[in-house]
mmCIF file of C-alpha atoms in Angstrom:
data_model
loop_
_atom_site.group_PDB
_atom_site.id
_atom_site.type_symbol
_atom_site.label_atom_id
_atom_site.label_comp_id
_atom_site.label_asym_id
_atom_site.label_seq_id
_atom_site.Cartn_x
_atom_site.Cartn_y
_atom_site.Cartn_z
ATOM 1 C CA MET J 1 172.675 153.935 7.787
ATOM 2 C CA MET J 2 171.370 151.646 5.480
ATOM 3 C CA LYS J 3 167.845 150.817 5.728
ATOM 4 C CA ASN J 4 166.876 147.935 8.199
ATOM 5 C CA GLN J 5 165.497 145.062 6.089
ATOM 6 C CA SER J 6 164.467 141.584 7.106
ATOM 7 C CA ALA J 7 165.956 140.210 3.813
ATOM 8 C CA GLN J 8 169.156 141.573 2.113
ATOM 9 C CA ARG J 9 170.964 140.920 -0.975
ATOM 10 C CA ILE J 10 174.836 140.683 -0.176
ATOM 11 C CA ILE J 11 177.767 139.948 -2.295
ATOM 12 C CA GLY J 12 180.632 138.566 -0.598
ATOM 13 C CA MET J 13 184.338 138.161 -2.140
ATOM 14 C CA ILE J 14 187.490 136.857 -1.275
ATOM 15 C CA SER J 15 191.011 135.832 -2.601
ATOM 16 C CA GLY J 16 192.961 133.359 -0.619
ATOM 17 C CA THR J 17 196.481 132.718 -0.005
ATOM 18 C CA SER J 18 196.593 130.522 -3.320
ATOM 19 C CA VAL J 19 196.274 133.854 -5.128
ATOM 20 C CA ASP J 20 194.190 132.145 -7.787
ATOM 21 C CA GLY J 21 191.541 135.089 -8.488
ATOM 22 C CA VAL J 22 188.162 136.291 -6.829
ATOM 23 C CA ASP J 23 185.575 134.169 -5.132
ATOM 24 C CA ALA J 24 182.392 135.755 -5.462
ATOM 25 C CA ALA J 25 178.823 134.848 -3.970
ATOM 26 C CA LEU J 26 175.511 136.641 -4.026
ATOM 27 C CA ILE J 27 173.491 135.604 -1.076
ATOM 28 C CA GLU J 28 169.977 136.463 0.489
ATOM 29 C CA VAL J 29 170.096 136.647 4.159
ATOM 30 C CA ARG J 30 166.980 136.725 6.164
ATOM 31 C CA ASP J 31 167.661 137.903 9.620
ATOM 32 C CA ASP J 32 164.715 138.026 12.247
ATOM 33 C CA GLY J 33 167.255 138.575 15.338
ATOM 34 C CA ALA J 34 166.815 135.173 16.382
ATOM 35 C CA SER J 35 168.264 133.238 13.473
ATOM 36 C CA THR J 36 169.996 133.854 10.053
ATOM 37 C CA ARG J 37 169.122 131.849 6.985
ATOM 38 C CA VAL J 38 171.130 132.024 3.900
ATOM 39 C CA GLN J 39 170.323 131.443 0.195
ATOM 40 C CA VAL J 40 172.821 131.444 -2.181
ATOM 41 C CA LEU J 41 171.707 133.187 -5.541
ATOM 42 C CA ALA J 42 174.895 132.916 -7.405
ATOM 43 C CA HIS J 43 178.622 132.070 -7.241
ATOM 44 C CA ASN J 44 181.627 131.887 -9.496
ATOM 45 C CA THR J 45 185.425 132.320 -9.336
ATOM 46 C CA TYR J 46 186.864 134.995 -11.293
ATOM 47 C CA PRO J 47 190.793 134.185 -11.901
ATOM 48 C CA TYR J 48 193.332 136.872 -12.016
ATOM 49 C CA PRO J 49 195.123 137.679 -15.116
ATOM 50 C CA PRO J 50 198.545 135.539 -14.837
ATOM 51 C CA HIS J 51 200.665 138.774 -14.927
ATOM 52 C CA LEU J 52 198.801 140.091 -11.884
ATOM 53 C CA GLN J 53 199.035 136.844 -10.148
ATOM 54 C CA GLU J 54 202.714 136.902 -10.653
ATOM 55 C CA GLN J 55 202.865 140.505 -9.258
ATOM 56 C CA LEU J 56 200.708 139.526 -6.098
ATOM 57 C CA LEU J 57 203.218 136.744 -5.475
ATOM 58 C CA ALA J 58 206.173 138.962 -5.953
ATOM 59 C CA ALA J 59 204.495 141.411 -3.482
ATOM 60 C CA ALA J 60 203.937 138.935 -0.695
ATOM 61 C CA TYR J 61 207.868 138.598 -0.200
ATOM 62 C CA PRO J 62 210.057 141.665 1.180
ATOM 63 C CA ASP J 63 212.918 140.512 -1.214
ATOM 64 C CA SER J 64 210.884 141.045 -4.433
ATOM 65 C CA SER J 65 208.086 143.519 -3.290
ATOM 66 C CA SER J 66 208.244 147.211 -3.190
ATOM 67 C CA VAL J 67 205.944 150.171 -2.231
ATOM 68 C CA ASP J 68 205.006 151.200 -5.541
ATOM 69 C CA LEU J 69 204.094 147.647 -6.479
ATOM 70 C CA ILE J 70 201.862 147.386 -3.537
ATOM 71 C CA CYS J 71 200.289 150.721 -4.269
ATOM 72 C CA HIS J 72 199.709 149.728 -7.665
ATOM 73 C CA LEU J 73 198.138 146.397 -6.888
ATOM 74 C CA ASN J 74 195.804 147.894 -4.292
ATOM 75 C CA ALA J 75 194.068 149.665 -7.047
ATOM 76 C CA ALA J 76 194.536 147.005 -9.562
ATOM 77 C CA VAL J 77 192.847 144.355 -7.205
ATOM 78 C CA GLY J 78 190.139 146.765 -6.407
ATOM 79 C CA VAL J 79 189.024 146.822 -10.081
ATOM 80 C CA CYS J 80 189.154 143.007 -10.038
ATOM 81 C CA PHE J 81 186.907 142.730 -7.085
ATOM 82 C CA ALA J 82 184.451 145.438 -8.575
ATOM 83 C CA GLU J 83 184.255 143.582 -11.828
ATOM 84 C CA ALA J 84 183.766 140.356 -10.133
ATOM 85 C CA ALA J 85 180.808 141.959 -8.102
ATOM 86 C CA ILE J 86 179.118 143.247 -11.151
ATOM 87 C CA ALA J 87 179.698 139.770 -12.816
ATOM 88 C CA ILE J 88 178.241 137.837 -10.039
ATOM 89 C CA ALA J 89 175.076 140.254 -9.963
ATOM 90 C CA ALA J 90 174.654 139.640 -13.717
ATOM 91 C CA ALA J 91 175.219 136.054 -13.255
ATOM 92 C CA ALA J 92 171.989 135.829 -10.773
ATOM 93 C CA ASN J 93 170.010 138.542 -13.304
ATOM 94 C CA ALA J 94 170.202 140.905 -10.351
ATOM 95 C CA ALA J 95 170.366 144.399 -10.886
ATOM 96 C CA MET J 96 173.129 146.128 -9.062
ATOM 97 C CA GLU J 97 170.547 148.642 -7.505
ATOM 98 C CA SER J 98 168.960 145.352 -5.761
ATOM 99 C CA VAL J 99 172.243 144.576 -3.983
ATOM 100 C CA ASP J 100 172.138 146.010 -0.397
ATOM 101 C CA LEU J 101 175.805 145.378 0.590
ATOM 102 C CA ILE J 102 179.240 143.926 -0.530
ATOM 103 C CA GLY J 103 182.048 142.412 1.899
ATOM 104 C CA SER J 104 185.147 142.139 0.493
ATOM 105 C CA HIS J 105 188.010 140.348 2.300
ATOM 106 C CA GLY J 106 190.381 141.537 -0.426
ATOM 107 C CA GLN J 107 193.888 139.941 -1.097
ATOM 108 C CA THR J 108 196.274 139.389 2.011
ATOM 109 C CA ILE J 109 199.834 140.523 1.158
ATOM 110 C CA HIS J 110 201.418 139.980 4.244
ATOM 111 C CA HIS J 111 200.213 139.143 7.952
ATOM 112 C CA ILE J 112 202.282 139.653 11.151
ATOM 113 C CA PRO J 113 200.491 138.128 13.891
ATOM 114 C CA VAL J 114 202.979 138.328 16.559
ATOM 115 C CA ALA J 115 205.502 141.609 16.942
ATOM 116 C CA THR J 116 209.456 140.808 16.390
ATOM 117 C CA THR J 117 212.441 142.690 17.530
ATOM 118 C CA THR J 118 214.827 141.630 14.793
ATOM 119 C CA PRO J 119 213.651 143.065 12.533
ATOM 120 C CA LEU J 120 211.300 145.404 14.358
ATOM 121 C CA ARG J 121 208.122 144.724 13.524
ATOM 122 C CA SER J 122 204.724 145.539 14.930
ATOM 123 C CA VAL J 123 201.548 143.346 15.081
ATOM 124 C CA SER J 124 199.906 144.158 11.660
ATOM 125 C CA THR J 125 198.163 142.976 8.496
ATOM 126 C CA LEU J 126 197.702 144.252 4.868
ATOM 127 C CA GLN J 127 194.848 143.224 2.776
ATOM 128 C CA ILE J 128 194.627 145.026 -0.723
ATOM 129 C CA GLY J 129 191.751 145.518 -2.890
ATOM 130 C CA GLU J 130 190.935 149.091 -2.601
ATOM 131 C CA PRO J 131 186.979 149.179 -1.303
ATOM 132 C CA CYS J 132 186.593 152.724 -2.476
ATOM 133 C CA VAL J 133 187.263 151.550 -5.902
ATOM 134 C CA ILE J 134 184.433 148.760 -5.383
ATOM 135 C CA THR J 135 181.872 151.192 -4.190
ATOM 136 C CA GLU J 136 182.680 153.690 -6.911
ATOM 137 C CA ARG J 137 182.343 151.216 -9.468
ATOM 138 C CA THR J 138 179.323 149.425 -8.176
ATOM 139 C CA GLY J 139 177.498 152.145 -6.229
ATOM 140 C CA VAL J 140 176.969 149.568 -3.226
ATOM 141 C CA THR J 141 178.149 150.028 0.278
ATOM 142 C CA THR J 142 180.953 147.970 0.926
ATOM 143 C CA VAL J 143 182.515 146.583 4.155
ATOM 144 C CA ALA J 144 186.184 145.720 3.892
ATOM 145 C CA ASP J 145 189.558 145.303 5.806
ATOM 146 C CA PHE J 146 188.124 142.967 8.344
ATOM 147 C CA ARG J 147 191.133 141.742 10.150
ATOM 148 C CA PRO J 148 192.901 144.954 11.616
ATOM 149 C CA ARG J 149 190.195 145.858 14.273
ATOM 150 C CA ASP J 150 190.612 142.252 16.013
ATOM 151 C CA MET J 151 194.414 143.014 15.778
ATOM 152 C CA ALA J 152 193.960 146.342 17.308
ATOM 153 C CA ALA J 153 191.987 144.652 20.235
ATOM 154 C CA GLY J 154 194.980 142.354 20.916
ATOM 155 C CA GLY J 155 193.999 139.430 18.502
ATOM 156 C CA LEU J 156 195.768 137.546 15.892
ATOM 157 C CA GLY J 157 193.240 138.856 13.092
ATOM 158 C CA ALA J 158 192.458 135.410 12.107
ATOM 159 C CA PRO J 159 190.589 133.110 11.989
ATOM 160 C CA LEU J 160 187.567 135.206 10.872
ATOM 161 C CA ALA J 161 185.501 132.368 9.257
ATOM 162 C CA PRO J 162 184.276 130.493 12.467
ATOM 163 C CA TYR J 163 181.653 133.119 12.952
ATOM 164 C CA GLY J 164 180.106 132.160 9.499
ATOM 165 C CA HIS J 165 180.883 128.568 10.198
ATOM 166 C CA HIS J 166 178.910 128.429 13.097
ATOM 167 C CA GLN J 167 175.816 130.439 11.738
ATOM 168 C CA LEU J 168 175.832 128.085 8.784
ATOM 169 C CA PHE J 169 176.552 124.593 10.523
ATOM 170 C CA ALA J 170 176.324 124.576 14.435
ATOM 171 C CA ASP J 171 174.124 121.908 15.861
ATOM 172 C CA SER J 172 173.847 121.472 19.539
ATOM 173 C CA ARG J 173 173.197 117.618 18.986
ATOM 174 C CA ARG J 174 176.269 116.847 16.855
ATOM 175 C CA PRO J 175 179.598 118.428 17.609
ATOM 176 C CA LYS J 176 181.610 118.868 14.344
ATOM 177 C CA LEU J 177 184.628 120.414 12.975
ATOM 178 C CA VAL J 178 184.576 122.877 9.734
ATOM 179 C CA GLN J 179 188.045 121.988 8.315
ATOM 180 C CA ASN J 180 188.971 124.724 5.638
ATOM 181 C CA ILE J 181 191.932 123.609 3.452
ATOM 182 C CA GLY J 182 192.920 126.757 1.200
ATOM 183 C CA GLY J 183 196.521 127.901 1.056
ATOM 184 C CA ILE J 184 196.421 127.540 4.730
ATOM 185 C CA ALA J 185 194.417 125.209 6.795
ATOM 186 C CA ASN J 186 192.215 126.323 9.620
ATOM 187 C CA VAL J 187 189.585 124.399 11.747
ATOM 188 C CA SER J 188 186.593 125.567 13.609
ATOM 189 C CA ALA J 189 185.273 123.582 16.451
ATOM 190 C CA LEU J 190 181.510 123.764 16.669
ATOM 191 C CA THR J 191 180.796 122.261 20.058
ATOM 192 C CA SER J 192 178.472 124.910 21.638
ATOM 193 C CA THR J 193 175.426 126.891 20.717
ATOM 194 C CA ASP J 194 177.311 129.968 21.720
ATOM 195 C CA VAL J 195 179.155 131.367 18.898
ATOM 196 C CA MET J 196 181.653 133.005 21.277
ATOM 197 C CA GLN J 197 182.698 129.436 22.608
ATOM 198 C CA THR J 198 183.920 128.462 19.404
ATOM 199 C CA LEU J 199 187.523 127.132 19.205
ATOM 200 C CA ALA J 200 189.279 127.694 15.877
ATOM 201 C CA PHE J 201 192.817 128.152 14.671
ATOM 202 C CA ASP J 202 195.346 127.476 11.847
ATOM 203 C CA THR J 203 196.680 124.184 11.747
ATOM 204 C CA GLY J 204 199.511 124.611 9.181
ATOM 205 C CA PRO J 205 199.753 124.461 5.505
ATOM 206 C CA GLY J 206 196.810 123.616 3.123
ATOM 207 C CA ASN J 207 197.514 123.531 -0.604
ATOM 208 C CA MET J 208 200.231 125.856 -0.437
ATOM 209 C CA LEU J 209 203.221 123.772 -0.566
ATOM 210 C CA ILE J 210 201.224 121.179 -3.075
ATOM 211 C CA ASP J 211 200.758 124.215 -5.392
ATOM 212 C CA GLU J 212 204.376 124.858 -5.302
ATOM 213 C CA ALA J 213 205.297 121.279 -6.174
ATOM 214 C CA ALA J 214 202.851 121.053 -8.969
ATOM 215 C CA ARG J 215 204.258 124.485 -10.187
ATOM 216 C CA HIS J 216 207.718 123.065 -10.216
ATOM 217 C CA ALA J 217 207.275 119.719 -11.535
ATOM 218 C CA SER J 218 205.383 121.657 -14.751
ATOM 219 C CA GLY J 219 207.913 124.375 -15.126
ATOM 220 C CA GLY J 220 205.284 126.812 -14.115
ATOM 221 C CA GLN J 221 202.487 125.525 -16.284
ATOM 222 C CA GLN J 222 200.173 124.255 -13.766
ATOM 223 C CA ARG J 223 199.167 126.227 -10.722
ATOM 224 C CA PHE J 224 197.819 123.353 -8.454
ATOM 225 C CA ASP J 225 197.742 119.675 -8.495
ATOM 226 C CA ASP J 226 194.662 118.930 -10.484
ATOM 227 C CA GLY J 227 192.685 116.239 -8.698
ATOM 228 C CA GLY J 228 195.953 115.063 -6.966
ATOM 229 C CA GLN J 229 197.167 113.255 -10.149
ATOM 230 C CA LEU J 230 200.692 114.347 -9.601
ATOM 231 C CA ALA J 231 200.931 113.145 -5.883
ATOM 232 C CA ALA J 232 198.991 109.934 -6.691
ATOM 233 C CA GLN J 233 202.006 108.802 -8.964
ATOM 234 C CA GLY J 234 204.240 109.237 -5.954
ATOM 235 C CA GLN J 235 205.296 107.806 -2.729
ATOM 236 C CA THR J 236 205.429 109.831 0.575
ATOM 237 C CA HIS J 237 208.894 109.994 1.883
ATOM 238 C CA ALA J 238 208.904 109.259 5.641
ATOM 239 C CA GLY J 239 212.061 111.037 6.420
ATOM 240 C CA LEU J 240 211.254 114.277 4.834
ATOM 241 C CA LEU J 241 207.587 114.089 6.265
ATOM 242 C CA SER J 242 208.917 113.670 9.738
ATOM 243 C CA GLU J 243 211.211 116.650 9.338
ATOM 244 C CA LEU J 244 208.547 118.870 8.012
ATOM 245 C CA LEU J 245 206.405 117.643 11.269
ATOM 246 C CA GLN J 246 209.092 119.482 13.335
ATOM 247 C CA HIS J 247 207.821 122.722 12.283
ATOM 248 C CA PRO J 248 207.271 124.618 15.500
ATOM 249 C CA PHE J 249 203.871 126.298 14.391
ATOM 250 C CA ILE J 250 202.253 122.411 14.313
ATOM 251 C CA THR J 251 202.672 121.933 17.965
ATOM 252 C CA GLN J 252 202.057 125.663 18.954
ATOM 253 C CA PRO J 253 199.116 125.811 21.093
ATOM 254 C CA PRO J 254 195.970 127.895 19.883
ATOM 255 C CA PRO J 255 195.338 131.173 19.386
ATOM 256 C CA LYS J 256 197.513 130.873 16.520
ATOM 257 C CA ALA J 257 197.302 132.101 12.738
ATOM 258 C CA THR J 258 200.007 131.739 10.130
ATOM 259 C CA GLY J 259 200.390 132.196 6.325
ATOM 260 C CA ARG J 260 202.901 132.574 3.468
ATOM 261 C CA GLU J 261 205.425 133.895 5.503
ATOM 262 C CA ALA J 262 205.518 130.526 7.415
ATOM 263 C CA PHE J 263 204.501 127.957 4.881
ATOM 264 C CA GLY J 264 205.569 129.673 1.645
ATOM 265 C CA LYS J 265 208.729 130.205 -0.571
ATOM 266 C CA ASP J 266 211.364 129.722 2.189
ATOM 267 C CA LEU J 267 209.809 126.329 3.399
ATOM 268 C CA TRP J 268 209.316 125.114 -0.278
ATOM 269 C CA GLN J 269 212.925 125.814 -1.060
ATOM 270 C CA ARG J 270 213.995 123.832 2.035
ATOM 271 C CA ILE J 271 211.680 121.076 0.674
ATOM 272 C CA HIS J 272 213.168 121.154 -2.760
ATOM 273 C CA ASP J 273 216.853 121.134 -1.330
ATOM 274 C CA ARG J 274 216.131 117.972 0.948
ATOM 275 C CA ALA J 275 214.230 116.394 -1.747
ATOM 276 C CA ALA J 276 217.296 116.641 -3.780
ATOM 277 C CA ASP J 277 219.347 114.962 -0.884
ATOM 278 C CA PHE J 278 216.753 112.164 -0.750
ATOM 279 C CA ASN J 279 216.505 111.829 -4.681
ATOM 280 C CA LEU J 280 212.765 112.290 -4.682
ATOM 281 C CA SER J 281 210.840 112.626 -7.684
ATOM 282 C CA PRO J 282 208.587 115.415 -8.374
ATOM 283 C CA ALA J 283 205.709 113.081 -7.632
ATOM 284 C CA ASP J 284 207.201 111.925 -4.490
ATOM 285 C CA ILE J 285 207.595 115.617 -3.528
ATOM 286 C CA ALA J 286 203.976 116.396 -4.332
ATOM 287 C CA ARG J 287 202.752 113.083 -2.397
ATOM 288 C CA THR J 288 204.792 114.238 0.625
ATOM 289 C CA CYS J 289 203.488 117.557 0.715
ATOM 290 C CA THR J 290 200.068 116.273 0.623
ATOM 291 C CA ALA J 291 200.917 113.830 3.491
ATOM 292 C CA PHE J 292 202.241 116.979 5.424
ATOM 293 C CA THR J 293 198.846 118.694 5.145
ATOM 294 C CA VAL J 294 196.936 116.055 5.933
ATOM 295 C CA GLU J 295 199.426 114.957 9.271
ATOM 296 C CA SER J 296 199.768 118.476 10.437
ATOM 297 C CA ILE J 297 195.938 118.718 10.708
ATOM 298 C CA ALA J 298 195.222 115.464 12.244
ATOM 299 C CA LEU J 299 198.104 116.246 14.823
ATOM 300 C CA ASN J 300 196.341 119.518 15.813
ATOM 301 C CA TYR J 301 193.057 117.603 16.219
ATOM 302 C CA GLU J 302 195.087 115.084 18.594
ATOM 303 C CA ARG J 303 196.595 117.812 20.816
ATOM 304 C CA PHE J 304 194.016 120.493 20.932
ATOM 305 C CA ILE J 305 190.448 119.133 20.250
ATOM 306 C CA PHE J 306 190.138 115.431 20.755
ATOM 307 C CA PRO J 307 191.172 115.486 24.350
ATOM 308 C CA HIS J 308 188.458 117.612 25.192
ATOM 309 C CA GLN J 309 185.437 116.834 22.773
ATOM 310 C CA ALA J 310 183.944 113.907 21.048
ATOM 311 C CA ILE J 311 183.411 114.936 17.321
ATOM 312 C CA ASP J 312 180.714 113.204 15.138
ATOM 313 C CA GLU J 313 181.305 114.951 12.014
ATOM 314 C CA ILE J 314 183.930 117.027 9.906
ATOM 315 C CA ILE J 315 182.819 119.271 7.153
ATOM 316 C CA VAL J 316 185.969 119.842 4.692
ATOM 317 C CA CYS J 317 185.667 122.815 2.586
ATOM 318 C CA GLY J 318 188.384 125.124 0.357
ATOM 319 C CA GLY J 319 190.201 124.039 -2.702
ATOM 320 C CA GLY J 320 191.640 120.710 -0.671
ATOM 321 C CA ALA J 321 188.035 119.330 -0.840
ATOM 322 C CA GLU J 322 188.450 119.108 -4.299
ATOM 323 C CA ASN J 323 191.625 116.987 -4.359
ATOM 324 C CA PRO J 324 190.291 113.221 -4.336
ATOM 325 C CA LEU J 325 193.761 112.167 -3.011
ATOM 326 C CA LEU J 326 193.971 114.514 0.038
ATOM 327 C CA MET J 327 190.321 113.638 0.730
ATOM 328 C CA GLN J 328 191.171 109.773 0.706
ATOM 329 C CA LEU J 329 194.048 110.318 2.952
ATOM 330 C CA PHE J 330 192.158 112.604 5.238
ATOM 331 C CA ARG J 331 189.417 110.397 5.608
ATOM 332 C CA GLN J 332 191.754 107.233 6.388
ATOM 333 C CA ARG J 333 193.414 109.423 8.931
ATOM 334 C CA VAL J 334 190.644 110.608 11.057
ATOM 335 C CA GLN J 335 188.370 107.487 10.520
ATOM 336 C CA PRO J 336 185.704 106.396 11.933
ATOM 337 C CA ILE J 337 184.718 110.346 12.117
ATOM 338 C CA SER J 338 182.346 111.055 9.281
ATOM 339 C CA VAL J 339 183.733 113.369 6.462
ATOM 340 C CA VAL J 340 181.548 115.607 4.202
ATOM 341 C CA THR J 341 181.790 118.570 2.203
ATOM 342 C CA PRO J 342 179.642 121.709 2.281
ATOM 343 C CA GLU J 343 177.155 120.451 -0.401
ATOM 344 C CA HIS J 344 175.967 118.001 2.258
ATOM 345 C CA TYR J 345 174.164 121.192 3.835
ATOM 346 C CA GLY J 346 173.198 122.718 0.564
ATOM 347 C CA TYR J 347 176.219 125.160 0.317
ATOM 348 C CA PRO J 348 178.620 124.900 -2.775
ATOM 349 C CA ASN J 349 182.173 124.324 -1.421
ATOM 350 C CA ALA J 350 183.664 126.971 -3.939
ATOM 351 C CA ALA J 351 181.452 129.768 -2.314
ATOM 352 C CA LEU J 352 181.648 129.053 1.159
ATOM 353 C CA GLU J 353 184.515 131.570 2.030
ATOM 354 C CA ALA J 354 182.677 134.263 -0.031
ATOM 355 C CA ILE J 355 179.341 133.405 1.556
ATOM 356 C CA ILE J 356 181.082 133.932 5.124
ATOM 357 C CA PHE J 357 182.416 137.541 4.081
ATOM 358 C CA ALA J 358 179.047 138.433 2.995
ATOM 359 C CA MET J 359 177.747 137.301 6.383
ATOM 360 C CA LEU J 360 180.664 139.094 8.063
ATOM 361 C CA ALA J 361 179.434 142.271 6.284
ATOM 362 C CA HIS J 362 175.956 141.850 7.259
ATOM 363 C CA ALA J 363 176.996 141.722 11.121
ATOM 364 C CA THR J 364 179.242 144.923 10.589
ATOM 365 C CA ILE J 365 176.387 146.706 9.013
ATOM 366 C CA ARG J 366 174.251 145.410 12.018
ATOM 367 C CA ASN J 367 176.764 146.605 14.520
ATOM 368 C CA ARG J 368 177.236 143.112 15.761
ATOM 369 C CA PRO J 369 180.774 141.800 16.883
ATOM 370 C CA SER J 370 181.982 138.822 14.866
ATOM 371 C CA ASN J 371 185.284 138.153 16.048
ATOM 372 C CA ILE J 372 185.681 135.679 18.437
ATOM 373 C CA PRO J 373 188.290 136.293 21.263
ATOM 374 C CA ARG J 374 188.864 132.618 22.180
ATOM 375 C CA THR J 375 189.821 131.887 18.519
ATOM 376 C CA THR J 376 191.769 134.928 17.831
ATOM 377 C CA GLY J 377 193.139 135.996 21.397
ATOM 378 C CA ALA J 378 191.733 139.302 21.145
ATOM 379 C CA ALA J 379 190.852 141.243 24.589
ATOM 380 C CA HIS J 380 187.059 141.624 23.904
ATOM 381 C CA PRO J 381 184.354 141.052 20.920
ATOM 382 C CA VAL J 382 184.742 143.874 18.366
ATOM 383 C CA VAL J 383 182.689 144.784 15.187
ATOM 384 C CA LEU J 384 184.968 144.147 12.484
ATOM 385 C CA GLY J 385 185.513 146.088 9.181
ATOM 386 C CA LYS J 386 185.689 149.457 7.576
ATOM 387 C CA ILE J 387 182.362 150.884 5.574
ATOM 388 C CA VAL J 388 182.697 152.744 2.281
ATOM 389 C CA PRO J 389 179.390 154.212 1.961
ATOM 390 C CA GLY J 390 177.632 153.685 -1.405
ATOM 391 C CA ARG J 391 174.608 155.422 -3.011
ATOM 392 C CA ASN J 392 172.240 152.990 -0.845
ATOM 393 C CA PHE J 393 173.877 154.158 2.509
#
């Protein structure tokens, strides 16, 4: 096993459902057994080449995917992650030999949290980005593929970030929520000093539908609504928003997890068709999708959190925190609760998910369970991930 150190340098990496590129962070973790302290040494995002992003989006849907495409992408994404690890170490002026561990979430291709009979599909998940490639190119022990162990124990395989959210932000004096708005939105309710009491779940769409609206409006030239500028020119259509809020996932009680299969291409096509019926402009569509994200989050709070716990603060992270219009609408919707971003606590928002997967790798290598059965529905806590030994193992 790896040498036991009070301080370790760990690279965490993830590519989310928006399929933008690899978020990487190099952190130093000091762990005395009673507490864990994290210092961020460097962070950056390394975009996928456009052709690779297009292939990844195609691979996420059965009608445009293939076995050979996924096989190719597993290796190609592994190379991207390895290159990101090498680049982030260089950005911190750290020799690769000084890095103790890498934690890689990889790129989710498909997630089936609930078994189906038509067609017959087992509970399963697929994250690509071959960790053997990462270890071979960096020489560093790599922990990857975190979700399947939780699913093997009866869980949904998501969300996994609450473990890191609790370590970074939990405070017994101030009950708070951490609301991630990535492609999908998820919340962690930090209301107990016991991490295993954390309630967390996906709330529904994050930026995914807003991104689709921006792509469509720009003829594919824009991958997201930069600064919410497109949506700011439109109006929310109450009728379309009301229809979207009837999506069964919004009112489904936790534990629950979702992804592109529920809030991706098929739902976007429905929105596009209904927008034509309502004669909506591209800006109106983007504004309505933005309102859908905000309202679906708030409705989840009102159903599943607020009746049981007073909340003092909400920390918003992910790409949605960089959208001024979305943040304005969110603050208005949850007032008078204070809304901040991770920078308030000294952590760069752009690095937060990568930091969390570094921390999950740190837990794995120390044989610590890091799933939370209350949030995923697993039968019991388990140690997550698969370890590919490097030269330092």
